PDB file of N, CA and C in Angstrom:
ATOM      1  N   GLN A  97      72.562 130.981 101.696  1.00 66.00           N
ATOM      2  CA  GLN A  97      73.314 129.926 102.058  1.00 66.00           C
ATOM      3  C   GLN A  97      74.279 129.526 102.401  1.00 66.00           C
ATOM      4  N   ASP A  98      74.439 129.081 104.180  1.00 74.00           N
ATOM      5  CA  ASP A  98      75.890 128.769 104.763  1.00 74.00           C
ATOM      6  C   ASP A  98      76.275 127.571 104.423  1.00 74.00           C
ATOM      7  N   SER A  99      77.769 128.146 103.988  1.00 75.00           N
ATOM      8  CA  SER A  99      78.409 126.711 103.567  1.00 75.00           C
ATOM      9  C   SER A  99      79.015 125.953 104.726  1.00 75.00           C
ATOM     10  N   PRO A 100      78.735 124.557 104.416  1.00 78.00           N
ATOM     11  CA  PRO A 100      79.468 123.828 105.397  1.00 78.00           C
ATOM     12  C   PRO A 100      80.637 123.659 106.393  1.00 78.00           C
ATOM     13  N   LEU A 101      81.599 123.870 105.126  1.00 77.00           N
ATOM     14  CA  LEU A 101      82.960 124.495 105.518  1.00 77.00           C
ATOM     15  C   LEU A 101      83.398 125.927 105.517  1.00 77.00           C
ATOM     16  N   LYS A 102      84.001 126.454 106.449  1.00 85.00           N
ATOM     17  CA  LYS A 102      84.431 127.519 106.368  1.00 85.00           C
ATOM     18  C   LYS A 102      86.047 128.017 105.597  1.00 85.00           C
ATOM     19  N   ALA A 103      86.189 128.674 105.466  1.00 85.00           N
ATOM     20  CA  ALA A 103      87.139 129.549 104.198  1.00 85.00           C
ATOM     21  C   ALA A 103      88.544 128.678 104.983  1.00 85.00           C
ATOM     22  N   VAL A 104      88.777 128.826 106.164  1.00 87.00           N
ATOM     23  CA  VAL A 104      90.148 127.988 106.864  1.00 87.00           C
ATOM     24  C   VAL A 104      90.068 126.091 106.526  1.00 87.00           C
ATOM     25  N   GLN A 105      88.626 125.944 107.104  1.00 87.00           N
ATOM     26  CA  GLN A 105      88.840 124.070 106.694  1.00 87.00           C
ATOM     27  C   GLN A 105      88.615 124.106 105.239  1.00 87.00           C
ATOM     28  N   MET A 106      88.686 124.581 104.378  1.00 87.00           N
ATOM     29  CA  MET A 106      88.748 124.771 102.899  1.00 87.00           C
ATOM     30  C   MET A 106      89.918 124.713 102.273  1.00 87.00           C
ATOM     31  N   LEU A 107      91.079 125.835 103.231  1.00 89.00           N
ATOM     32  CA  LEU A 107      92.298 125.879 102.935  1.00 89.00           C
ATOM     33  C   LEU A 107      92.821 124.370 103.217  1.00 89.00           C
ATOM     34  N   TRP A 108      92.925 123.867 104.428  1.00 88.00           N
ATOM     35  CA  TRP A 108      93.134 123.003 104.926  1.00 88.00           C
ATOM     36  C   TRP A 108      92.749 121.618 104.154  1.00 88.00           C
ATOM     37  N   VAL A 109      91.608 121.589 103.487  1.00 88.00           N
ATOM     38  CA  VAL A 109      91.493 120.006 102.701  1.00 88.00           C
ATOM     39  C   VAL A 109      92.163 120.616 101.500  1.00 88.00           C
ATOM     40  N   ASN A 110      92.275 121.822 100.791  1.00 88.00           N
ATOM     41  CA  ASN A 110      93.138 121.896  99.763  1.00 88.00           C
ATOM     42  C   ASN A 110      94.620 121.657  99.894  1.00 88.00           C
ATOM     43  N   LEU A 111      94.959 121.923 101.015  1.00 89.00           N
ATOM     44  CA  LEU A 111      96.413 122.040 101.250  1.00 89.00           C
ATOM     45  C   LEU A 111      96.853 120.097 101.531  1.00 89.00           C
ATOM     46  N   ILE A 112      95.612 119.515 102.378  1.00 88.00           N
ATOM     47  CA  ILE A 112      96.135 117.953 102.192  1.00 88.00           C
ATOM     48  C   ILE A 112      96.072 117.597 100.796  1.00 88.00           C
ATOM     49  N   MET A 113      94.932 117.414 100.076  1.00 86.00           N
ATOM     50  CA  MET A 113      94.766 117.054  98.981  1.00 86.00           C
ATOM     51  C   MET A 113      95.851 117.042  98.135  1.00 86.00           C
ATOM     52  N   ASP A 114      96.280 118.377  97.842  1.00 87.00           N
ATOM     53  CA  ASP A 114      97.339 118.886  96.896  1.00 87.00           C
ATOM     54  C   ASP A 114      99.012 118.471  97.358  1.00 87.00           C
ATOM     55  N   THR A 115      98.942 117.981  98.628  1.00 87.00           N
ATOM     56  CA  THR A 115     100.049 116.952  99.191  1.00 87.00           C
ATOM     57  C   THR A 115     100.163 116.244  98.911  1.00 87.00           C
ATOM     58  N   PHE A 116      98.720 115.338  99.022  1.00 81.00           N
ATOM     59  CA  PHE A 116      98.728 113.945  98.706  1.00 81.00           C
ATOM     60  C   PHE A 116      99.102 113.886  96.681  1.00 81.00           C
ATOM     61  N   ALA A 117      98.436 114.364  96.338  1.00 79.00           N
ATOM     62  CA  ALA A 117      98.610 114.776  94.808  1.00 79.00           C
ATOM     63  C   ALA A 117     100.071 114.804  94.147  1.00 79.00           C
ATOM     64  N   SER A 118     100.914 115.979  94.620  1.00 82.00           N
ATOM     65  CA  SER A 118     102.057 116.608  94.508  1.00 82.00           C
ATOM     66  C   SER A 118     103.156 114.747  94.995  1.00 82.00           C
ATOM     67  N   LEU A 119     102.933 114.373  95.867  1.00 80.00           N
ATOM     68  CA  LEU A 119     103.666 113.161  96.521  1.00 80.00           C
ATOM     69  C   LEU A 119     103.765 111.951  95.162  1.00 80.00           C
ATOM     70  N   ALA A 120     102.299 112.006  95.071  1.00 75.00           N
ATOM     71  CA  ALA A 120     101.897 111.098  93.747  1.00 75.00           C
ATOM     72  C   ALA A 120     103.119 111.265  92.609  1.00 75.00           C
ATOM     73  N   LEU A 121     103.284 112.292  92.531  1.00 76.00           N
ATOM     74  CA  LEU A 121     103.611 112.885  90.607  1.00 76.00           C
ATOM     75  C   LEU A 121     105.287 112.842  91.214  1.00 76.00           C
ATOM     76  N   ALA A 122     105.569 113.274  92.188  1.00 77.00           N
ATOM     77  CA  ALA A 122     107.192 112.919  92.719  1.00 77.00           C
ATOM     78  C   ALA A 122     107.566 111.941  92.637  1.00 77.00           C
ATOM     79  N   THR A 123     106.989 110.967  93.190  1.00 77.00           N
ATOM     80  CA  THR A 123     107.640 109.366  93.300  1.00 77.00           C
ATOM     81  C   THR A 123     108.421 108.712  92.293  1.00 77.00           C
ATOM     82  N   GLU A 124     107.853 109.270  90.868  1.00 73.00           N
ATOM     83  CA  GLU A 124     108.721 108.506  89.912  1.00 73.00           C
ATOM     84  C   GLU A 124     109.689 109.594  89.063  1.00 73.00           C
ATOM     85  N   PRO A 125     110.756 109.567  89.078  1.00 77.00           N
ATOM     86  CA  PRO A 125     111.985 110.382  88.455  1.00 77.00           C
ATOM     87  C   PRO A 125     111.710 110.513  87.183  1.00 77.00           C
ATOM     88  N   PRO A 126     112.021 111.694  86.665  1.00 75.00           N
ATOM     89  CA  PRO A 126     111.493 112.080  85.040  1.00 75.00           C
ATOM     90  C   PRO A 126     112.936 111.317  84.224  1.00 75.00           C
ATOM     91  N   SER A 127     112.508 110.852  83.369  1.00 82.00           N
ATOM     92  CA  SER A 127     113.577 110.147  82.754  1.00 82.00           C
ATOM     93  C   SER A 127     113.258 110.837  81.109  1.00 82.00           C
ATOM     94  N   GLU A 128     114.303 110.672  80.027  1.00 86.00           N
ATOM     95  CA  GLU A 128     114.223 111.104  78.755  1.00 86.00           C
ATOM     96  C   GLU A 128     113.195 110.288  77.730  1.00 86.00           C
ATOM     97  N   SER A 129     113.162 108.398  78.633  1.00 86.00           N
ATOM     98  CA  SER A 129     112.403 107.931  77.659  1.00 86.00           C
ATOM     99  C   SER A 129     110.823 108.163  77.929  1.00 86.00           C
ATOM    100  N   LEU A 130     110.488 108.522  79.305  1.00 78.00           N
ATOM    101  CA  LEU A 130     108.950 109.135  79.688  1.00 78.00           C
ATOM    102  C   LEU A 130     108.867 110.434  79.044  1.00 78.00           C
ATOM    103  N   LEU A 131     109.788 110.787  78.166  1.00 80.00           N
ATOM    104  CA  LEU A 131     109.265 112.019  77.826  1.00 80.00           C
ATOM    105  C   LEU A 131     109.263 111.712  76.656  1.00 80.00           C
ATOM    106  N   LEU A 132     109.454 110.715  76.320  1.00 88.00           N
ATOM    107  CA  LEU A 132     109.658 110.839  74.574  1.00 88.00           C
ATOM    108  C   LEU A 132     108.827 109.349  74.239  1.00 88.00           C
ATOM    109  N   ARG A 133     108.186 109.226  75.033  1.00 86.00           N
ATOM    110  CA  ARG A 133     107.162 108.000  74.363  1.00 86.00           C
ATOM    111  C   ARG A 133     106.219 108.353  73.967  1.00 86.00           C
ATOM    112  N   LYS A 134     105.059 107.871  72.939  1.00 88.00           N
ATOM    113  CA  LYS A 134     103.729 107.792  72.391  1.00 88.00           C
ATOM    114  C   LYS A 134     102.987 108.437  73.639  1.00 88.00           C
ATOM    115  N   PRO A 135     101.722 108.946  73.697  1.00 86.00           N
ATOM    116  CA  PRO A 135     100.474 108.879  74.573  1.00 86.00           C
ATOM    117  C   PRO A 135      99.822 107.852  74.045  1.00 86.00           C
ATOM    118  N   TYR A 136      99.443 107.093  75.390  1.00 84.00           N
ATOM    119  CA  TYR A 136      98.459 106.045  75.191  1.00 84.00           C
ATOM    120  C   TYR A 136      97.294 106.325  74.021  1.00 84.00           C
ATOM    121  N   GLY A 137      96.642 105.261  73.662  1.00 87.00           N
ATOM    122  CA  GLY A 137      95.327 105.642  72.758  1.00 87.00           C
ATOM    123  C   GLY A 137      93.958 105.993  73.872  1.00 87.00           C
ATOM    124  N   ARG A 138      93.242 106.430  73.074  1.00 88.00           N
ATOM    125  CA  ARG A 138      92.157 107.413  73.813  1.00 88.00           C
ATOM    126  C   ARG A 138      91.135 105.616  74.493  1.00 88.00           C
ATOM    127  N   ASN A 139      91.374 104.498  74.189  1.00 91.00           N
ATOM    128  CA  ASN A 139      90.315 103.290  74.085  1.00 91.00           C
ATOM    129  C   ASN A 139      91.439 102.310  75.118  1.00 91.00           C
ATOM    130  N   LYS A 140      92.184 102.847  75.751  1.00 89.00           N
ATOM    131  CA  LYS A 140      93.252 102.179  76.688  1.00 89.00           C
ATOM    132  C   LYS A 140      92.661 102.330  77.662  1.00 89.00           C
ATOM    133  N   PRO A 141      92.690 101.189  78.682  1.00 88.00           N
ATOM    134  CA  PRO A 141      92.374 101.658  80.140  1.00 88.00           C
ATOM    135  C   PRO A 141      93.049 101.994  80.798  1.00 88.00           C
ATOM    136  N   LEU A 142      92.676 102.383  81.582  1.00 85.00           N
ATOM    137  CA  LEU A 142      93.279 103.970  82.627  1.00 85.00           C
ATOM    138  C   LEU A 142      94.166 103.041  83.351  1.00 85.00           C
ATOM    139  N   ILE A 143      93.583 102.034  83.782  1.00 88.00           N
ATOM    140  CA  ILE A 143      94.081 100.798  84.614  1.00 88.00           C
ATOM    141  C   ILE A 143      94.529  99.593  84.467  1.00 88.00           C
ATOM    142  N   SER A 144      96.136  99.254  84.053  1.00 88.00           N
ATOM    143  CA  SER A 144      96.540  98.034  83.334  1.00 88.00           C
ATOM    144  C   SER A 144      96.306  96.798  84.595  1.00 88.00           C
ATOM    145  N   ARG A 145      96.519  95.490  84.200  1.00 92.00           N
ATOM    146  CA  ARG A 145      95.997  94.610  84.676  1.00 92.00           C
ATOM    147  C   ARG A 145      97.116  94.327  86.084  1.00 92.00           C
ATOM    148  N   THR A 146      98.495  94.797  85.448  1.00 94.00           N
ATOM    149  CA  THR A 146      99.481  94.926  86.939  1.00 94.00           C
ATOM    150  C   THR A 146      98.676  95.821  88.166  1.00 94.00           C
ATOM    151  N   MET A 147      98.396  96.964  87.595  1.00 92.00           N
ATOM    152  CA  MET A 147      97.665  97.824  88.402  1.00 92.00           C
ATOM    153  C   MET A 147      96.911  97.447  89.478  1.00 92.00           C
ATOM    154  N   MET A 148      95.784  96.816  88.438  1.00 95.00           N
ATOM    155  CA  MET A 148      94.650  96.344  89.388  1.00 95.00           C
ATOM    156  C   MET A 148      94.993  94.975  90.149  1.00 95.00           C
ATOM    157  N   LYS A 149      95.847  94.093  89.895  1.00 96.00           N
ATOM    158  CA  LYS A 149      96.519  93.203  90.740  1.00 96.00           C
ATOM    159  C   LYS A 149      96.750  93.449  92.173  1.00 96.00           C
ATOM    160  N   ASN A 150      97.738  94.734  91.828  1.00 95.00           N
ATOM    161  CA  ASN A 150      98.649  95.259  92.646  1.00 95.00           C
ATOM    162  C   ASN A 150      97.311  95.941  93.759  1.00 95.00           C
ATOM    163  N   ILE A 151      96.414  96.632  93.149  1.00 95.00           N
ATOM    164  CA  ILE A 151      94.958  97.199  93.995  1.00 95.00           C
ATOM    165  C   ILE A 151      94.325  96.588  94.808  1.00 95.00           C
ATOM    166  N   LEU A 152      93.963  95.323  93.979  1.00 97.00           N
ATOM    167  CA  LEU A 152      93.385  94.040  94.592  1.00 97.00           C
ATOM    168  C   LEU A 152      93.967  93.776  95.860  1.00 97.00           C
ATOM    169  N   GLY A 153      95.240  93.176  95.180  1.00 97.00           N
ATOM    170  CA  GLY A 153      96.398  92.553  96.302  1.00 97.00           C
ATOM    171  C   GLY A 153      96.243  93.587  97.767  1.00 97.00           C
ATOM    172  N   HIS A 154      96.412  94.762  97.515  1.00 97.00           N
ATOM    173  CA  HIS A 154      96.639  95.335  98.614  1.00 97.00           C
ATOM    174  C   HIS A 154      95.294  95.854  99.847  1.00 97.00           C
ATOM    175  N   ALA A 155      93.978  95.551  98.398  1.00 96.00           N
ATOM    176  CA  ALA A 155      92.811  96.062  99.561  1.00 96.00           C
ATOM    177  C   ALA A 155      92.440  94.762 100.305  1.00 96.00           C
ATOM    178  N   VAL A 156      92.769  93.375  99.471  1.00 98.00           N
ATOM    179  CA  VAL A 156      92.942  92.121 100.615  1.00 98.00           C
ATOM    180  C   VAL A 156      93.580  92.206 101.710  1.00 98.00           C
ATOM    181  N   TYR A 157      94.758  92.769 101.631  1.00 98.00           N
ATOM    182  CA  TYR A 157      95.591  92.642 102.698  1.00 98.00           C
ATOM    183  C   TYR A 157      95.064  93.487 104.024  1.00 98.00           C
ATOM    184  N   GLN A 158      94.931  94.734 103.121  1.00 97.00           N
ATOM    185  CA  GLN A 158      94.556  95.670 103.967  1.00 97.00           C
ATOM    186  C   GLN A 158      93.239  94.950 105.189  1.00 97.00           C
ATOM    187  N   LEU A 159      92.222  94.559 104.166  1.00 97.00           N
ATOM    188  CA  LEU A 159      90.975  94.292 104.743  1.00 97.00           C
ATOM    189  C   LEU A 159      91.261  92.575 105.853  1.00 97.00           C
ATOM    190  N   THR A 160      92.171  92.163 105.390  1.00 98.00           N
ATOM    191  CA  THR A 160      92.636  90.841 106.549  1.00 98.00           C
ATOM    192  C   THR A 160      93.294  91.806 107.809  1.00 98.00           C
ATOM    193  N   ILE A 161      94.005  92.610 107.666  1.00 97.00           N
ATOM    194  CA  ILE A 161      94.798  93.355 108.911  1.00 97.00           C
ATOM    195  C   ILE A 161      93.460  93.998 109.717  1.00 97.00           C
ATOM    196  N   ILE A 162      92.377  94.751 108.987  1.00 96.00           N
ATOM    197  CA  ILE A 162      91.704  95.099 109.707  1.00 96.00           C
ATOM    198  C   ILE A 162      90.452  94.293 110.427  1.00 96.00           C
ATOM    199  N   PHE A 163      90.172  93.497 109.399  1.00 96.00           N
ATOM    200  CA  PHE A 163      89.053  92.061 110.349  1.00 96.00           C
ATOM    201  C   PHE A 163      89.700  91.560 111.296  1.00 96.00           C
ATOM    202  N   THR A 164      91.442  91.578 111.076  1.00 96.00           N
ATOM    203  CA  THR A 164      92.072  90.689 112.237  1.00 96.00           C
ATOM    204  C   THR A 164      91.615  91.219 113.489  1.00 96.00           C
ATOM    205  N   LEU A 165      91.963  92.749 113.257  1.00 95.00           N
ATOM    206  CA  LEU A 165      91.795  93.869 114.752  1.00 95.00           C
ATOM    207  C   LEU A 165      90.820  93.715 115.490  1.00 95.00           C
ATOM    208  N   LEU A 166      89.747  93.737 114.385  1.00 94.00           N
ATOM    209  CA  LEU A 166      88.116  93.746 114.968  1.00 94.00           C
ATOM    210  C   LEU A 166      87.603  92.775 115.697  1.00 94.00           C
ATOM    211  N   PHE A 167      88.056  91.034 114.782  1.00 92.00           N
ATOM    212  CA  PHE A 167      87.652  90.174 115.858  1.00 92.00           C
ATOM    213  C   PHE A 167      88.355  90.063 116.794  1.00 92.00           C
ATOM    214  N   ALA A 168      89.605  90.176 117.157  1.00 92.00           N
ATOM    215  CA  ALA A 168      90.703  90.320 118.459  1.00 92.00           C
ATOM    216  C   ALA A 168      89.870  91.166 118.998  1.00 92.00           C
ATOM    217  N   ALA A 169      89.539  92.413 118.644  1.00 89.00           N
ATOM    218  CA  ALA A 169      88.919  93.283 119.853  1.00 89.00           C
ATOM    219  C   ALA A 169      87.553  92.850 120.383  1.00 89.00           C
ATOM    220  N   LEU A 170      86.641  92.256 119.324  1.00 88.00           N
ATOM    221  CA  LEU A 170      85.837  91.605 120.105  1.00 88.00           C
ATOM    222  C   LEU A 170      85.834  90.572 120.702  1.00 88.00           C
ATOM    223  N   GLN A 171      86.641  89.953 120.815  1.00 86.00           N
ATOM    224  CA  GLN A 171      86.989  88.403 121.789  1.00 86.00           C
ATOM    225  C   GLN A 171      87.332  88.997 122.805  1.00 86.00           C
ATOM    226  N   ARG A 172      88.207  89.831 122.781  1.00 83.00           N
ATOM    227  CA  ARG A 172      88.488  90.542 124.098  1.00 83.00           C
ATOM    228  C   ARG A 172      87.552  91.013 125.006  1.00 83.00           C
ATOM    229  N   ASP A 173      86.588  91.691 124.298  1.00 79.00           N
ATOM    230  CA  ASP A 173      85.483  92.274 124.914  1.00 79.00           C
ATOM    231  C   ASP A 173      84.783  91.693 125.629  1.00 79.00           C
ATOM    232  N   GLN A 174      84.408  90.285 125.187  1.00 77.00           N
ATOM    233  CA  GLN A 174      83.311  89.094 125.400  1.00 77.00           C
ATOM    234  C   GLN A 174      83.613  88.484 126.278  1.00 77.00           C
ATOM    235  N   ARG A 175      85.299  88.403 126.772  1.00 68.00           N
ATOM    236  CA  ARG A 175      85.850  87.407 127.763  1.00 68.00           C
ATOM    237  C   ARG A 175      85.067  87.962 129.253  1.00 68.00           C
ATOM    238  N   PRO A 176      84.970  87.428 130.107  1.00 66.00           N
ATOM    239  CA  PRO A 176      84.290  87.631 131.263  1.00 66.00           C
ATOM    240  C   PRO A 176      85.340  88.703 132.324  1.00 66.00           C
ATOM    241  N   GLN A 177      84.747  89.222 132.537  1.00 64.00           N
ATOM    242  CA  GLN A 177      85.796  90.159 133.557  1.00 64.00           C
ATOM    243  C   GLN A 177      85.507  89.978 135.188  1.00 64.00           C
ATOM    244  N   ASN A 178      86.744  90.323 135.749  1.00 65.00           N
ATOM    245  CA  ASN A 178      87.052  90.035 136.913  1.00 65.00           C
ATOM    246  C   ASN A 178      86.082  90.943 138.137  1.00 65.00           C
ATOM    247  N   PRO A 179      85.190  90.389 138.691  1.00 61.00           N
ATOM    248  CA  PRO A 179      84.218  91.498 139.285  1.00 61.00           C
ATOM    249  C   PRO A 179      84.869  92.311 140.249  1.00 61.00           C
ATOM    250  N   ARG A 180      86.061  91.729 140.770  1.00 64.00           N
ATOM    251  CA  ARG A 180      86.838  92.648 141.959  1.00 64.00           C
ATOM    252  C   ARG A 180      87.463  93.530 141.282  1.00 64.00           C
ATOM    253  N   ARG A 181      87.952  93.304 140.300  1.00 59.00           N
ATOM    254  CA  ARG A 181      88.818  94.715 139.233  1.00 59.00           C
ATOM    255  C   ARG A 181      87.822  95.672 139.286  1.00 59.00           C
ATOM    256  N   GLU A 182      86.423  95.306 138.599  1.00 55.00           N
ATOM    257  CA  GLU A 182      85.363  96.511 138.743  1.00 55.00           C
ATOM    258  C   GLU A 182      85.206  97.167 140.147  1.00 55.00           C
ATOM    259  N   GLU A 183      85.114  96.522 141.142  1.00 55.00           N
ATOM    260  CA  GLU A 183      84.775  97.167 142.515  1.00 55.00           C
ATOM    261  C   GLU A 183      86.050  97.709 142.701  1.00 55.00           C
ATOM    262  N   ARG A 184      87.078  97.766 142.458  1.00 54.00           N
ATOM    263  CA  ARG A 184      88.212  98.643 142.614  1.00 54.00           C
ATOM    264  C   ARG A 184      88.438 100.216 142.169  1.00 54.00           C
ATOM    265  N   LEU A 185      87.799  99.953 140.668  1.00 51.00           N
ATOM    266  CA  LEU A 185      87.796 101.427 139.808  1.00 51.00           C
ATOM    267  C   LEU A 185      86.393 102.087 140.784  1.00 51.00           C
TER     268      LEU A 185
END
């Protein structure tokens, strides 16, 4: 069975994914208090309330910008075109 991705493509995907993960881990500077804190319990949620608020807030922000750009582009395309301009092209 033939693989959908070639070896070089797999290397590029791996490079890109590892780069983003390492950037995410490198943004928080190490501190003594971080190393000495107790581990979280098994039943604790992975995403805290503050994280959820930030995620949802950013999602709303991005959707607002994307839909604004989309509707602006649609309105621009629906305007009547100047027929003389089309003849020149």
